[in-house]
Short mmCIF file of N, CA and C in Angstrom, two decimals:
data_model
loop_
_atom_site.label_atom_id
_atom_site.label_comp_id
_atom_site.label_asym_id
_atom_site.label_seq_id
_atom_site.Cartn_x
_atom_site.Cartn_y
_atom_site.Cartn_z
N UNK A 139 -43.24 6.54 23.87
CA UNK A 139 -43.81 5.84 22.73
C UNK A 139 -42.69 5.23 21.89
N UNK A 140 -42.83 3.99 21.48
CA UNK A 140 -41.80 3.34 20.67
C UNK A 140 -42.11 3.49 19.18
N UNK A 141 -41.07 3.48 18.40
CA UNK A 141 -41.19 3.60 16.96
C UNK A 141 -41.31 2.21 16.33
N UNK A 142 -42.05 2.09 15.25
CA UNK A 142 -42.22 0.79 14.61
C UNK A 142 -41.08 0.46 13.65
N UNK A 143 -40.28 1.45 13.29
CA UNK A 143 -39.16 1.23 12.37
C UNK A 143 -37.85 1.45 13.09
N UNK A 144 -36.89 0.64 12.77
CA UNK A 144 -35.53 0.82 13.29
C UNK A 144 -34.59 0.94 12.12
N UNK A 145 -33.64 1.84 12.20
CA UNK A 145 -32.67 2.04 11.12
C UNK A 145 -31.27 1.81 11.66
N UNK A 146 -30.48 1.13 10.87
CA UNK A 146 -29.09 0.87 11.23
C UNK A 146 -28.20 1.37 10.11
N UNK A 147 -27.05 1.86 10.47
CA UNK A 147 -26.05 2.24 9.50
C UNK A 147 -24.87 1.28 9.67
N UNK A 148 -24.58 0.52 8.64
CA UNK A 148 -23.45 -0.39 8.66
C UNK A 148 -22.35 0.23 7.81
N UNK A 149 -21.22 0.46 8.40
CA UNK A 149 -20.11 1.07 7.68
C UNK A 149 -19.03 0.00 7.52
N UNK A 150 -18.65 -0.24 6.27
CA UNK A 150 -17.65 -1.27 6.03
C UNK A 150 -16.85 -0.96 4.77
N UNK A 151 -15.74 -1.65 4.63
CA UNK A 151 -14.92 -1.52 3.43
C UNK A 151 -15.19 -2.63 2.43
N UNK A 152 -15.73 -3.74 2.88
CA UNK A 152 -15.98 -4.89 2.00
C UNK A 152 -17.43 -5.34 2.17
N UNK A 153 -18.28 -4.85 1.28
CA UNK A 153 -19.70 -5.15 1.36
C UNK A 153 -19.95 -6.65 1.21
N UNK A 154 -19.14 -7.32 0.42
CA UNK A 154 -19.32 -8.75 0.18
C UNK A 154 -19.22 -9.61 1.42
N UNK A 155 -18.67 -9.08 2.49
CA UNK A 155 -18.54 -9.86 3.73
C UNK A 155 -19.80 -9.79 4.59
N UNK A 156 -20.75 -8.96 4.21
CA UNK A 156 -22.03 -8.90 4.92
C UNK A 156 -22.93 -9.98 4.32
N UNK A 157 -23.61 -10.75 5.15
CA UNK A 157 -24.41 -11.86 4.64
C UNK A 157 -25.50 -11.37 3.69
N UNK A 158 -25.83 -12.18 2.70
CA UNK A 158 -26.75 -11.80 1.64
C UNK A 158 -28.14 -11.39 2.14
N UNK A 159 -28.75 -12.12 3.09
CA UNK A 159 -30.07 -11.68 3.56
C UNK A 159 -30.07 -10.26 4.13
N UNK A 160 -28.99 -9.90 4.77
CA UNK A 160 -28.88 -8.56 5.32
C UNK A 160 -28.62 -7.54 4.20
N UNK A 161 -27.79 -7.92 3.24
CA UNK A 161 -27.51 -7.03 2.10
C UNK A 161 -28.77 -6.70 1.32
N UNK A 162 -29.65 -7.67 1.16
CA UNK A 162 -30.85 -7.46 0.35
C UNK A 162 -31.81 -6.45 1.00
N UNK A 163 -31.68 -6.22 2.28
CA UNK A 163 -32.55 -5.28 2.98
C UNK A 163 -31.89 -3.92 3.20
N UNK A 164 -30.74 -3.73 2.60
CA UNK A 164 -29.98 -2.50 2.82
C UNK A 164 -29.86 -1.68 1.54
N UNK A 165 -29.72 -0.40 1.75
CA UNK A 165 -29.42 0.51 0.64
C UNK A 165 -27.93 0.82 0.73
N UNK A 166 -27.24 0.72 -0.40
CA UNK A 166 -25.80 0.94 -0.41
C UNK A 166 -25.47 2.37 -0.82
N UNK A 167 -24.55 2.93 -0.11
CA UNK A 167 -23.97 4.23 -0.47
C UNK A 167 -22.48 4.00 -0.62
N UNK A 168 -21.97 4.30 -1.79
CA UNK A 168 -20.54 4.11 -2.03
C UNK A 168 -19.85 5.46 -2.05
N UNK A 169 -18.76 5.54 -1.35
CA UNK A 169 -17.99 6.77 -1.29
C UNK A 169 -16.59 6.53 -1.83
N UNK A 170 -16.08 7.47 -2.60
CA UNK A 170 -14.71 7.30 -3.11
C UNK A 170 -13.71 7.51 -1.98
N UNK A 171 -12.47 7.06 -2.18
CA UNK A 171 -11.44 7.33 -1.16
C UNK A 171 -11.27 8.84 -0.96
N UNK A 172 -10.91 9.22 0.23
CA UNK A 172 -10.72 10.63 0.55
C UNK A 172 -9.51 11.19 -0.19
N UNK A 173 -9.59 12.47 -0.52
CA UNK A 173 -8.48 13.13 -1.20
C UNK A 173 -7.30 13.31 -0.24
N UNK A 174 -6.12 13.28 -0.82
CA UNK A 174 -4.89 13.37 -0.04
C UNK A 174 -4.84 14.65 0.80
N UNK A 175 -5.27 15.77 0.24
CA UNK A 175 -5.22 17.05 0.95
C UNK A 175 -6.06 17.01 2.22
N UNK A 176 -7.26 16.42 2.11
CA UNK A 176 -8.14 16.33 3.27
C UNK A 176 -7.51 15.46 4.36
N UNK A 177 -6.95 14.33 3.95
CA UNK A 177 -6.33 13.42 4.92
C UNK A 177 -5.15 14.10 5.61
N UNK A 178 -4.32 14.79 4.82
CA UNK A 178 -3.17 15.48 5.42
C UNK A 178 -3.61 16.49 6.48
N UNK A 179 -4.62 17.29 6.14
CA UNK A 179 -5.12 18.29 7.09
C UNK A 179 -5.63 17.63 8.37
N UNK A 180 -6.40 16.58 8.19
CA UNK A 180 -6.99 15.91 9.36
C UNK A 180 -5.92 15.23 10.22
N UNK A 181 -4.94 14.61 9.58
CA UNK A 181 -3.87 13.95 10.34
C UNK A 181 -3.04 14.98 11.11
N UNK A 182 -2.80 16.14 10.52
CA UNK A 182 -2.08 17.20 11.23
C UNK A 182 -2.88 17.68 12.44
N UNK A 183 -4.19 17.79 12.26
CA UNK A 183 -5.07 18.19 13.37
C UNK A 183 -5.01 17.14 14.48
N UNK A 184 -5.12 15.88 14.12
CA UNK A 184 -5.07 14.79 15.11
C UNK A 184 -3.72 14.79 15.82
N UNK A 185 -2.64 14.96 15.06
CA UNK A 185 -1.31 14.99 15.66
C UNK A 185 -1.18 16.14 16.65
N UNK A 186 -1.73 17.31 16.31
CA UNK A 186 -1.69 18.45 17.24
C UNK A 186 -2.47 18.14 18.52
N UNK A 187 -3.65 17.57 18.35
CA UNK A 187 -4.50 17.27 19.51
C UNK A 187 -3.88 16.20 20.42
N UNK A 188 -3.20 15.25 19.82
CA UNK A 188 -2.61 14.14 20.58
C UNK A 188 -1.16 14.41 20.99
N UNK A 189 -0.66 15.60 20.66
CA UNK A 189 0.72 16.00 20.97
C UNK A 189 1.75 15.05 20.35
N UNK A 190 1.51 14.75 19.09
CA UNK A 190 2.44 13.92 18.32
C UNK A 190 3.25 14.87 17.42
N UNK A 191 4.58 14.75 17.47
CA UNK A 191 5.41 15.61 16.63
C UNK A 191 5.67 14.94 15.28
N UNK A 192 5.28 15.61 14.22
CA UNK A 192 5.57 15.15 12.87
C UNK A 192 6.90 15.80 12.48
N UNK A 193 7.99 15.09 12.74
CA UNK A 193 9.34 15.65 12.63
C UNK A 193 9.71 15.95 11.18
N UNK A 194 9.53 14.99 10.31
CA UNK A 194 9.90 15.16 8.91
C UNK A 194 8.75 15.82 8.15
N UNK A 195 9.04 16.82 7.31
CA UNK A 195 7.96 17.40 6.51
C UNK A 195 7.37 16.34 5.57
N UNK A 196 6.07 16.39 5.41
CA UNK A 196 5.41 15.46 4.50
C UNK A 196 5.01 14.13 5.12
N UNK A 197 5.13 14.01 6.43
CA UNK A 197 4.78 12.75 7.10
C UNK A 197 3.31 12.42 6.87
N UNK A 198 2.44 13.40 7.02
CA UNK A 198 1.01 13.16 6.83
C UNK A 198 0.73 12.71 5.39
N UNK A 199 1.44 13.27 4.44
CA UNK A 199 1.27 12.87 3.04
C UNK A 199 1.71 11.44 2.79
N UNK A 200 2.80 11.02 3.44
CA UNK A 200 3.28 9.64 3.31
C UNK A 200 2.24 8.67 3.86
N UNK A 201 1.68 9.00 5.03
CA UNK A 201 0.64 8.15 5.63
C UNK A 201 -0.57 8.08 4.70
N UNK A 202 -0.98 9.23 4.14
CA UNK A 202 -2.12 9.27 3.23
C UNK A 202 -1.86 8.41 1.99
N UNK A 203 -0.65 8.47 1.46
CA UNK A 203 -0.32 7.67 0.27
C UNK A 203 -0.34 6.18 0.58
N UNK A 204 0.21 5.80 1.72
CA UNK A 204 0.25 4.38 2.09
C UNK A 204 -1.16 3.83 2.28
N UNK A 205 -2.05 4.64 2.86
CA UNK A 205 -3.40 4.17 3.21
C UNK A 205 -4.41 4.33 2.07
N UNK A 206 -4.02 4.98 1.00
CA UNK A 206 -4.85 5.08 -0.21
C UNK A 206 -6.26 5.60 0.04
N UNK A 207 -6.38 6.67 0.82
CA UNK A 207 -7.67 7.31 1.00
C UNK A 207 -8.55 6.76 2.10
N UNK A 208 -8.08 5.80 2.86
CA UNK A 208 -8.86 5.21 3.96
C UNK A 208 -8.48 5.92 5.26
N UNK A 209 -9.35 6.80 5.72
CA UNK A 209 -9.04 7.63 6.90
C UNK A 209 -8.87 6.78 8.16
N UNK A 210 -9.67 5.75 8.30
CA UNK A 210 -9.56 4.89 9.48
C UNK A 210 -8.18 4.23 9.53
N UNK A 211 -7.73 3.76 8.38
CA UNK A 211 -6.41 3.14 8.32
C UNK A 211 -5.32 4.18 8.60
N UNK A 212 -5.50 5.41 8.10
CA UNK A 212 -4.54 6.49 8.36
C UNK A 212 -4.39 6.76 9.86
N UNK A 213 -5.50 6.83 10.55
CA UNK A 213 -5.47 7.10 11.99
C UNK A 213 -4.80 5.93 12.71
N UNK A 214 -5.09 4.71 12.31
CA UNK A 214 -4.46 3.54 12.92
C UNK A 214 -2.95 3.54 12.69
N UNK A 215 -2.53 3.88 11.46
CA UNK A 215 -1.10 3.93 11.16
C UNK A 215 -0.43 5.03 11.98
N UNK A 216 -1.07 6.20 12.04
CA UNK A 216 -0.52 7.30 12.83
C UNK A 216 -0.35 6.89 14.29
N UNK A 217 -1.35 6.23 14.83
CA UNK A 217 -1.29 5.78 16.22
C UNK A 217 -0.19 4.74 16.43
N UNK A 218 -0.10 3.77 15.53
CA UNK A 218 0.93 2.73 15.66
C UNK A 218 2.33 3.31 15.56
N UNK A 219 2.54 4.19 14.58
CA UNK A 219 3.86 4.78 14.40
C UNK A 219 4.20 5.69 15.58
N UNK A 220 3.20 6.36 16.13
CA UNK A 220 3.42 7.22 17.28
C UNK A 220 3.91 6.41 18.48
N UNK A 221 3.30 5.26 18.72
CA UNK A 221 3.75 4.40 19.82
C UNK A 221 5.14 3.86 19.53
N UNK A 222 5.37 3.49 18.29
CA UNK A 222 6.65 2.91 17.87
C UNK A 222 7.78 3.93 18.03
N UNK A 223 7.49 5.20 17.77
CA UNK A 223 8.51 6.26 17.77
C UNK A 223 8.46 7.14 19.03
N UNK A 224 7.66 6.78 20.00
CA UNK A 224 7.51 7.58 21.22
C UNK A 224 7.06 9.01 20.94
N UNK A 225 6.16 9.17 19.98
CA UNK A 225 5.56 10.48 19.73
C UNK A 225 6.27 11.36 18.72
N UNK A 226 7.48 11.02 18.30
CA UNK A 226 8.21 11.80 17.29
C UNK A 226 8.28 10.98 16.00
N UNK A 227 7.50 11.38 15.01
CA UNK A 227 7.36 10.57 13.80
C UNK A 227 8.26 11.09 12.68
N UNK A 228 9.07 10.18 12.15
CA UNK A 228 9.92 10.44 10.98
C UNK A 228 9.38 9.60 9.82
N UNK A 229 9.61 10.07 8.61
CA UNK A 229 9.12 9.35 7.42
C UNK A 229 9.65 7.93 7.36
N UNK A 230 10.94 7.75 7.65
CA UNK A 230 11.55 6.41 7.56
C UNK A 230 10.87 5.44 8.53
N UNK A 231 10.49 5.95 9.70
CA UNK A 231 9.87 5.09 10.71
C UNK A 231 8.48 4.63 10.28
N UNK A 232 7.81 5.44 9.46
CA UNK A 232 6.48 5.03 8.97
C UNK A 232 6.63 3.79 8.11
N UNK A 233 7.55 3.84 7.16
CA UNK A 233 7.76 2.69 6.28
C UNK A 233 8.19 1.47 7.08
N UNK A 234 9.05 1.68 8.04
CA UNK A 234 9.54 0.59 8.88
C UNK A 234 8.40 -0.04 9.69
N UNK A 235 7.54 0.80 10.25
CA UNK A 235 6.46 0.33 11.11
C UNK A 235 5.38 -0.43 10.34
N UNK A 236 5.05 0.04 9.14
CA UNK A 236 3.97 -0.60 8.38
C UNK A 236 4.46 -1.73 7.49
N UNK A 237 5.79 -1.92 7.42
CA UNK A 237 6.32 -3.03 6.63
C UNK A 237 6.36 -2.75 5.14
N UNK A 238 6.52 -1.50 4.77
CA UNK A 238 6.66 -1.13 3.36
C UNK A 238 8.10 -0.69 3.12
N UNK A 239 8.54 -0.82 1.90
CA UNK A 239 9.85 -0.30 1.53
C UNK A 239 9.70 1.17 1.18
N UNK A 240 10.70 1.95 1.51
CA UNK A 240 10.65 3.37 1.16
C UNK A 240 10.83 3.53 -0.35
N UNK A 241 10.41 4.66 -0.91
CA UNK A 241 10.59 4.87 -2.35
C UNK A 241 12.05 4.72 -2.78
N UNK A 242 12.98 5.13 -1.94
CA UNK A 242 14.41 5.00 -2.25
C UNK A 242 14.80 3.52 -2.37
N UNK A 243 14.29 2.69 -1.45
CA UNK A 243 14.59 1.26 -1.48
C UNK A 243 13.97 0.59 -2.70
N UNK A 244 12.77 1.03 -3.06
CA UNK A 244 12.11 0.46 -4.24
C UNK A 244 12.87 0.85 -5.50
N UNK A 245 13.32 2.10 -5.56
CA UNK A 245 14.10 2.55 -6.71
C UNK A 245 15.41 1.75 -6.82
N UNK A 246 16.06 1.52 -5.69
CA UNK A 246 17.28 0.72 -5.68
C UNK A 246 16.99 -0.70 -6.15
N UNK A 247 15.90 -1.28 -5.68
CA UNK A 247 15.52 -2.63 -6.11
C UNK A 247 15.26 -2.67 -7.61
N UNK A 248 14.57 -1.66 -8.12
CA UNK A 248 14.28 -1.61 -9.56
C UNK A 248 15.58 -1.50 -10.37
N UNK A 249 16.49 -0.64 -9.92
CA UNK A 249 17.76 -0.51 -10.64
C UNK A 249 18.57 -1.80 -10.56
N UNK A 250 18.50 -2.49 -9.43
CA UNK A 250 19.20 -3.78 -9.29
C UNK A 250 18.59 -4.79 -10.25
N UNK A 251 17.27 -4.82 -10.33
CA UNK A 251 16.60 -5.74 -11.25
C UNK A 251 16.97 -5.46 -12.71
N UNK A 252 17.23 -4.21 -13.01
CA UNK A 252 17.51 -3.83 -14.40
C UNK A 252 18.98 -3.94 -14.79
N UNK A 253 19.89 -3.84 -13.81
CA UNK A 253 21.30 -3.73 -14.17
C UNK A 253 22.20 -4.81 -13.59
N UNK A 254 21.77 -5.51 -12.60
CA UNK A 254 22.65 -6.48 -11.94
C UNK A 254 22.32 -7.91 -12.37
N UNK A 255 23.23 -8.85 -12.07
CA UNK A 255 22.94 -10.25 -12.37
C UNK A 255 21.74 -10.75 -11.55
N UNK A 256 21.15 -11.80 -12.04
CA UNK A 256 19.93 -12.35 -11.45
C UNK A 256 20.08 -12.68 -9.96
N UNK A 257 21.19 -13.29 -9.58
CA UNK A 257 21.35 -13.69 -8.17
C UNK A 257 21.43 -12.48 -7.24
N UNK A 258 22.07 -11.39 -7.68
CA UNK A 258 22.11 -10.16 -6.87
C UNK A 258 20.71 -9.55 -6.74
N UNK A 259 19.99 -9.55 -7.84
CA UNK A 259 18.62 -9.02 -7.82
C UNK A 259 17.75 -9.83 -6.87
N UNK A 260 17.93 -11.15 -6.89
CA UNK A 260 17.13 -12.01 -6.01
C UNK A 260 17.44 -11.71 -4.55
N UNK A 261 18.70 -11.48 -4.22
CA UNK A 261 19.07 -11.15 -2.84
C UNK A 261 18.45 -9.82 -2.40
N UNK A 262 18.45 -8.84 -3.30
CA UNK A 262 17.87 -7.54 -2.98
C UNK A 262 16.37 -7.65 -2.74
N UNK A 263 15.69 -8.39 -3.60
CA UNK A 263 14.23 -8.55 -3.47
C UNK A 263 13.90 -9.38 -2.24
N UNK A 264 14.70 -10.41 -1.97
CA UNK A 264 14.46 -11.21 -0.76
C UNK A 264 14.65 -10.38 0.51
N UNK A 265 15.60 -9.45 0.49
CA UNK A 265 15.81 -8.59 1.65
C UNK A 265 14.59 -7.71 1.89
N UNK A 266 13.98 -7.19 0.82
CA UNK A 266 12.76 -6.40 0.98
C UNK A 266 11.62 -7.28 1.50
N UNK A 267 11.55 -8.51 1.00
CA UNK A 267 10.46 -9.41 1.39
C UNK A 267 10.63 -9.91 2.82
N UNK A 268 11.78 -10.45 3.14
CA UNK A 268 11.95 -11.03 4.47
C UNK A 268 12.49 -10.02 5.48
N UNK A 269 13.46 -9.21 5.08
CA UNK A 269 14.06 -8.24 5.99
C UNK A 269 13.10 -7.12 6.38
N UNK A 270 12.37 -6.60 5.40
CA UNK A 270 11.42 -5.51 5.66
C UNK A 270 10.03 -6.03 5.97
N UNK A 271 9.79 -7.32 5.71
CA UNK A 271 8.46 -7.88 5.96
C UNK A 271 7.44 -7.46 4.93
N UNK A 272 7.89 -7.12 3.74
CA UNK A 272 6.99 -6.63 2.70
C UNK A 272 6.39 -7.80 1.95
N UNK A 273 5.08 -7.81 1.82
CA UNK A 273 4.39 -8.87 1.09
C UNK A 273 4.72 -8.76 -0.40
N UNK A 274 4.69 -9.87 -1.10
CA UNK A 274 5.01 -9.88 -2.53
C UNK A 274 4.01 -9.02 -3.31
N UNK A 275 2.75 -9.06 -2.92
CA UNK A 275 1.74 -8.22 -3.59
C UNK A 275 2.06 -6.74 -3.43
N UNK A 276 2.49 -6.34 -2.24
CA UNK A 276 2.88 -4.94 -2.01
C UNK A 276 4.13 -4.59 -2.80
N UNK A 277 5.05 -5.53 -2.89
CA UNK A 277 6.26 -5.33 -3.66
C UNK A 277 5.92 -5.14 -5.14
N UNK A 278 5.01 -5.94 -5.64
CA UNK A 278 4.54 -5.79 -7.03
C UNK A 278 3.97 -4.40 -7.27
N UNK A 279 3.11 -3.96 -6.37
CA UNK A 279 2.51 -2.62 -6.51
C UNK A 279 3.56 -1.52 -6.46
N UNK A 280 4.53 -1.65 -5.56
CA UNK A 280 5.58 -0.64 -5.43
C UNK A 280 6.45 -0.60 -6.68
N UNK A 281 6.81 -1.77 -7.21
CA UNK A 281 7.62 -1.80 -8.43
C UNK A 281 6.84 -1.26 -9.62
N UNK A 282 5.56 -1.57 -9.68
CA UNK A 282 4.72 -1.05 -10.77
C UNK A 282 4.71 0.48 -10.75
N UNK A 283 4.49 1.05 -9.59
CA UNK A 283 4.48 2.51 -9.46
C UNK A 283 5.85 3.10 -9.78
N UNK A 284 6.92 2.41 -9.36
CA UNK A 284 8.27 2.90 -9.63
C UNK A 284 8.58 2.88 -11.13
N UNK A 285 8.13 1.85 -11.83
CA UNK A 285 8.35 1.78 -13.28
C UNK A 285 7.61 2.91 -13.97
N UNK A 286 6.39 3.18 -13.54
CA UNK A 286 5.63 4.28 -14.13
C UNK A 286 6.26 5.63 -13.83
N UNK A 287 6.87 5.76 -12.66
CA UNK A 287 7.43 7.04 -12.25
C UNK A 287 8.79 7.32 -12.90
N UNK A 288 9.74 6.41 -12.72
CA UNK A 288 11.08 6.71 -13.22
C UNK A 288 11.72 5.57 -13.98
N UNK A 289 10.95 4.58 -14.38
CA UNK A 289 11.53 3.45 -15.09
C UNK A 289 11.16 3.37 -16.56
N UNK A 290 10.49 4.38 -17.07
CA UNK A 290 10.04 4.33 -18.46
C UNK A 290 11.20 4.23 -19.45
N UNK A 291 12.30 4.92 -19.13
CA UNK A 291 13.44 4.86 -20.04
C UNK A 291 14.13 3.49 -20.01
N UNK A 292 13.90 2.72 -18.94
CA UNK A 292 14.51 1.39 -18.84
C UNK A 292 13.72 0.33 -19.60
N UNK A 293 12.43 0.59 -19.79
CA UNK A 293 11.55 -0.39 -20.43
C UNK A 293 10.84 0.23 -21.62
N UNK A 294 11.34 -0.05 -22.83
CA UNK A 294 10.66 0.53 -24.00
C UNK A 294 9.24 0.00 -24.17
N UNK A 295 9.00 -1.24 -23.73
CA UNK A 295 7.65 -1.82 -23.81
C UNK A 295 7.24 -2.36 -22.44
N UNK A 296 6.83 -1.47 -21.54
CA UNK A 296 6.52 -1.94 -20.18
C UNK A 296 5.26 -2.80 -20.10
N UNK A 297 4.43 -2.75 -21.12
CA UNK A 297 3.18 -3.53 -21.06
C UNK A 297 3.45 -5.03 -20.95
N UNK A 298 4.50 -5.53 -21.60
CA UNK A 298 4.85 -6.95 -21.50
C UNK A 298 5.24 -7.29 -20.07
N UNK A 299 6.04 -6.43 -19.46
CA UNK A 299 6.44 -6.64 -18.07
C UNK A 299 5.23 -6.58 -17.15
N UNK A 300 4.34 -5.62 -17.38
CA UNK A 300 3.15 -5.48 -16.55
C UNK A 300 2.23 -6.70 -16.68
N UNK A 301 2.18 -7.30 -17.85
CA UNK A 301 1.37 -8.51 -18.02
C UNK A 301 1.93 -9.65 -17.17
N UNK A 302 3.24 -9.77 -17.17
CA UNK A 302 3.88 -10.81 -16.34
C UNK A 302 3.63 -10.55 -14.86
N UNK A 303 3.74 -9.29 -14.48
CA UNK A 303 3.50 -8.94 -13.07
C UNK A 303 2.05 -9.20 -12.70
N UNK A 304 1.13 -8.95 -13.62
CA UNK A 304 -0.29 -9.22 -13.36
C UNK A 304 -0.53 -10.72 -13.17
N UNK A 305 0.17 -11.54 -13.93
CA UNK A 305 0.06 -12.99 -13.78
C UNK A 305 0.52 -13.43 -12.40
N UNK A 306 1.59 -12.82 -11.92
CA UNK A 306 2.09 -13.13 -10.57
C UNK A 306 1.07 -12.71 -9.52
N UNK A 307 0.51 -11.51 -9.70
CA UNK A 307 -0.50 -11.03 -8.74
C UNK A 307 -1.72 -11.94 -8.73
N UNK A 308 -2.12 -12.40 -9.90
CA UNK A 308 -3.26 -13.33 -9.99
C UNK A 308 -2.93 -14.64 -9.27
N UNK A 309 -1.73 -15.15 -9.47
CA UNK A 309 -1.32 -16.38 -8.79
C UNK A 309 -1.35 -16.21 -7.27
N UNK A 310 -0.91 -15.06 -6.81
CA UNK A 310 -0.94 -14.79 -5.37
C UNK A 310 -2.37 -14.74 -4.84
N UNK A 311 -3.25 -14.10 -5.61
CA UNK A 311 -4.65 -13.98 -5.16
C UNK A 311 -5.36 -15.33 -5.15
N UNK A 312 -4.85 -16.28 -5.93
CA UNK A 312 -5.44 -17.63 -5.96
C UNK A 312 -4.77 -18.56 -4.94
N UNK A 313 -3.89 -18.01 -4.11
CA UNK A 313 -3.26 -18.81 -3.06
C UNK A 313 -1.89 -19.34 -3.41
N UNK A 314 -1.25 -18.77 -4.42
CA UNK A 314 0.08 -19.21 -4.81
C UNK A 314 1.11 -18.96 -3.73
N UNK A 315 2.15 -19.77 -3.72
CA UNK A 315 3.22 -19.68 -2.74
C UNK A 315 4.01 -18.39 -2.96
N UNK A 316 4.22 -17.61 -1.90
CA UNK A 316 4.92 -16.33 -2.02
C UNK A 316 6.37 -16.51 -2.46
N UNK A 317 7.03 -17.54 -1.99
CA UNK A 317 8.43 -17.76 -2.38
C UNK A 317 8.55 -18.02 -3.86
N UNK A 318 7.68 -18.86 -4.38
CA UNK A 318 7.70 -19.16 -5.82
C UNK A 318 7.40 -17.91 -6.62
N UNK A 319 6.42 -17.13 -6.18
CA UNK A 319 6.06 -15.91 -6.90
C UNK A 319 7.16 -14.86 -6.80
N UNK A 320 7.93 -14.88 -5.72
CA UNK A 320 9.06 -13.96 -5.60
C UNK A 320 10.12 -14.27 -6.66
N UNK A 321 10.39 -15.57 -6.86
CA UNK A 321 11.31 -15.97 -7.93
C UNK A 321 10.76 -15.59 -9.30
N UNK A 322 9.46 -15.76 -9.46
CA UNK A 322 8.83 -15.39 -10.74
C UNK A 322 8.94 -13.89 -10.98
N UNK A 323 8.81 -13.09 -9.91
CA UNK A 323 8.92 -11.64 -10.03
C UNK A 323 10.30 -11.24 -10.52
N UNK A 324 11.32 -11.82 -9.93
CA UNK A 324 12.68 -11.51 -10.38
C UNK A 324 12.87 -12.00 -11.81
N UNK A 325 12.37 -13.18 -12.10
CA UNK A 325 12.52 -13.76 -13.45
C UNK A 325 11.88 -12.93 -14.54
N UNK A 326 10.77 -12.28 -14.25
CA UNK A 326 10.08 -11.53 -15.31
C UNK A 326 10.85 -10.29 -15.75
N UNK A 327 11.86 -9.88 -15.01
CA UNK A 327 12.69 -8.75 -15.42
C UNK A 327 13.86 -9.18 -16.32
N UNK A 328 14.03 -10.48 -16.47
CA UNK A 328 15.20 -10.97 -17.22
C UNK A 328 14.82 -11.58 -18.57
N UNK A 329 13.71 -11.14 -19.12
CA UNK A 329 13.35 -11.53 -20.49
C UNK A 329 13.82 -10.43 -21.42
N UNK A 330 14.19 -10.79 -22.62
CA UNK A 330 14.73 -9.82 -23.58
C UNK A 330 13.70 -8.83 -24.10
N UNK A 331 12.43 -9.21 -24.11
CA UNK A 331 11.42 -8.36 -24.76
C UNK A 331 10.76 -7.36 -23.83
N UNK A 332 11.28 -7.13 -22.59
CA UNK A 332 10.71 -6.12 -21.73
C UNK A 332 11.22 -4.80 -22.19
#
């Protein structure tokens, strides 16, 4: 006997990409990003099952932080880094594989932006952008987090700097040229009122 009703479960990260006629016939369930502890446990389990060695302590935590609570992305990153490293995963290799700068590199870039001449700062930021393959939007997010973590003493009024960085992020989201926005990013650190 056949049923008169059919039910489908559509799982996605961006509901807006589903066409409107289909959206109007669906009930939405929104779930928050997974907690870091859960992701770490699950990634360790997956690594054990797949015989992947997590060489550096905290590797699962680094993957969880990079993926911001998206388990599917975590598993994909773990798989990619595993292939890249032949099954032995180090923290440095994760950043290298996903095209992010390590926290140490971001801290160095922030200190360069705060203490060195403009041309040196531009070379450092360009190396992160082109050498590491880091997108300007990701660089903005990394610098923002670094300022909140250990840059408070460098910026008595970080809100002015954050407003400038937000303007750059908005320009990027509207299709602005990454090279121009990279220069703007370096420039926003060289105003007197930051």
